[in-house]
């Protein structure tokens, strides 16, 4: 995890879950446009193939919205609402699945 965090220029976070107090969770989170760009470049070169690819595709849309807010300094509530909507449809909440990206799976 430290190597991944160093690559993304972020820190490793350690969490202890309340439901399972004897276990810990390590996470690495991008926290800047620079670290987001590093991760985007990596995942473009080495794409995900599972439903995580769908989450990544949604994340890219949210990142683009965030970058527009950051550049224009226009902190529109509509943009943040859209980002929350996108995030709300990811992971276990995903209802739309499109597996077209798997058509290229063996052609890389």
Tab-separated table of C-alpha atoms in Angstrom:
chain	number	residue	atom	x	y	z
A	1	UNK	CA	0.000	0.000	0.000
A	2	UNK	CA	2.874	2.347	0.734
A	3	UNK	CA	4.237	1.881	-2.791
A	4	UNK	CA	0.833	2.655	-4.293
A	5	UNK	CA	0.456	5.704	-2.044
A	6	UNK	CA	3.922	6.928	-2.993
A	7	UNK	CA	3.136	6.483	-6.702
A	8	UNK	CA	-0.084	8.518	-6.329
A	9	UNK	CA	1.635	11.043	-4.040
A	10	UNK	CA	-0.878	10.464	-1.223
A	11	UNK	CA	-0.903	8.842	2.217
A	12	UNK	CA	-2.151	5.448	3.391
A	13	UNK	CA	-5.099	5.749	5.765
A	14	UNK	CA	-5.818	3.113	8.402
A	15	UNK	CA	-9.363	2.550	9.638
A	16	UNK	CA	-10.700	0.196	12.264
A	17	UNK	CA	-14.217	-0.944	11.532
A	18	UNK	CA	-16.692	-0.686	14.389
A	19	UNK	CA	-18.476	-3.903	13.365
A	20	UNK	CA	-15.233	-5.889	13.299
A	21	UNK	CA	-12.930	-4.256	15.860
A	22	UNK	CA	-10.164	-6.846	15.399
A	23	UNK	CA	-9.614	-5.940	11.754
A	24	UNK	CA	-8.269	-2.868	10.047
A	25	UNK	CA	-8.785	-1.443	6.593
A	26	UNK	CA	-6.062	0.283	4.625
A	27	UNK	CA	-7.106	2.797	1.992
A	28	UNK	CA	-5.389	5.046	-0.489
A	29	UNK	CA	-7.379	8.065	-1.689
A	30	UNK	CA	-6.489	10.595	-4.328
A	31	UNK	CA	-6.765	14.022	-2.791
A	32	UNK	CA	-5.713	16.463	-5.467
A	33	UNK	CA	-6.026	17.095	-9.169
A	34	UNK	CA	-2.413	15.951	-9.534
A	35	UNK	CA	-3.016	12.591	-7.826
A	36	UNK	CA	-6.276	12.175	-9.776
A	37	UNK	CA	-4.350	12.744	-13.012
A	38	UNK	CA	-1.694	10.203	-11.994
A	39	UNK	CA	-4.396	7.615	-11.293
A	40	UNK	CA	-6.246	8.438	-14.522
A	41	UNK	CA	-3.070	7.981	-16.569
A	42	UNK	CA	-2.342	4.663	-14.859
A	43	UNK	CA	-5.862	3.272	-15.320
A	44	UNK	CA	-5.902	4.396	-18.946
A	45	UNK	CA	-2.740	2.402	-19.541
A	46	UNK	CA	-3.833	-0.566	-17.377
A	47	UNK	CA	-7.651	-0.622	-17.511
A	48	UNK	CA	-9.947	-2.413	-15.114
A	49	UNK	CA	-12.160	-5.170	-16.566
A	50	UNK	CA	-14.788	-5.846	-13.917
A	51	UNK	CA	-17.656	-3.619	-12.853
A	52	UNK	CA	-14.924	-1.457	-11.321
A	53	UNK	CA	-14.343	-0.214	-14.877
A	54	UNK	CA	-17.911	1.136	-14.850
A	55	UNK	CA	-17.229	2.895	-11.545
A	56	UNK	CA	-14.009	4.278	-12.990
A	57	UNK	CA	-15.877	5.613	-16.032
A	58	UNK	CA	-18.355	7.377	-13.760
A	59	UNK	CA	-15.499	8.661	-11.601
A	60	UNK	CA	-13.916	10.226	-14.709
A	61	UNK	CA	-17.131	12.156	-15.385
A	62	UNK	CA	-17.202	13.383	-11.771
A	63	UNK	CA	-13.514	14.368	-11.931
A	64	UNK	CA	-14.148	16.399	-15.100
A	65	UNK	CA	-17.014	18.207	-13.349
A	66	UNK	CA	-14.812	18.870	-10.327
A	67	UNK	CA	-11.998	20.215	-12.520
A	68	UNK	CA	-14.410	22.655	-14.180
A	69	UNK	CA	-15.494	23.917	-10.750
A	70	UNK	CA	-11.862	24.193	-9.642
A	71	UNK	CA	-10.756	26.102	-12.758
A	72	UNK	CA	-13.681	28.523	-12.843
A	73	UNK	CA	-13.975	28.842	-9.053
A	74	UNK	CA	-17.742	28.622	-9.689
A	75	UNK	CA	-18.883	26.473	-6.802
A	76	UNK	CA	-22.277	25.724	-8.261
A	77	UNK	CA	-24.515	23.573	-6.089
A	78	UNK	CA	-25.786	21.927	-9.275
A	79	UNK	CA	-22.326	20.540	-10.056
A	80	UNK	CA	-21.929	19.098	-6.550
A	81	UNK	CA	-25.441	17.629	-6.771
A	82	UNK	CA	-24.508	15.960	-10.071
A	83	UNK	CA	-21.298	14.559	-8.578
A	84	UNK	CA	-23.288	13.158	-5.636
A	85	UNK	CA	-25.782	11.631	-8.080
A	86	UNK	CA	-22.983	9.951	-10.011
A	87	UNK	CA	-21.400	8.649	-6.800
A	88	UNK	CA	-24.794	7.382	-5.642
A	89	UNK	CA	-25.004	5.102	-8.677
A	90	UNK	CA	-21.660	3.424	-8.127
A	91	UNK	CA	-20.591	0.165	-6.451
A	92	UNK	CA	-23.470	-1.646	-4.714
A	93	UNK	CA	-25.946	1.006	-5.898
A	94	UNK	CA	-25.203	0.437	-9.601
A	95	UNK	CA	-28.283	-0.501	-11.639
A	96	UNK	CA	-26.958	0.276	-15.138
A	97	UNK	CA	-24.407	-2.160	-16.506
A	98	UNK	CA	-22.749	-1.934	-19.904
A	99	UNK	CA	-20.090	-4.523	-20.670
A	100	UNK	CA	-18.980	-3.154	-24.062
A	101	UNK	CA	-15.501	-2.493	-22.691
A	102	UNK	CA	-15.014	-6.271	-22.449
A	103	UNK	CA	-15.233	-6.575	-26.239
A	104	UNK	CA	-11.624	-5.285	-26.315
A	105	UNK	CA	-10.463	-7.583	-23.507
A	106	UNK	CA	-8.290	-9.843	-25.665
A	107	UNK	CA	-7.209	-7.207	-28.141
A	108	UNK	CA	-4.948	-5.270	-25.803
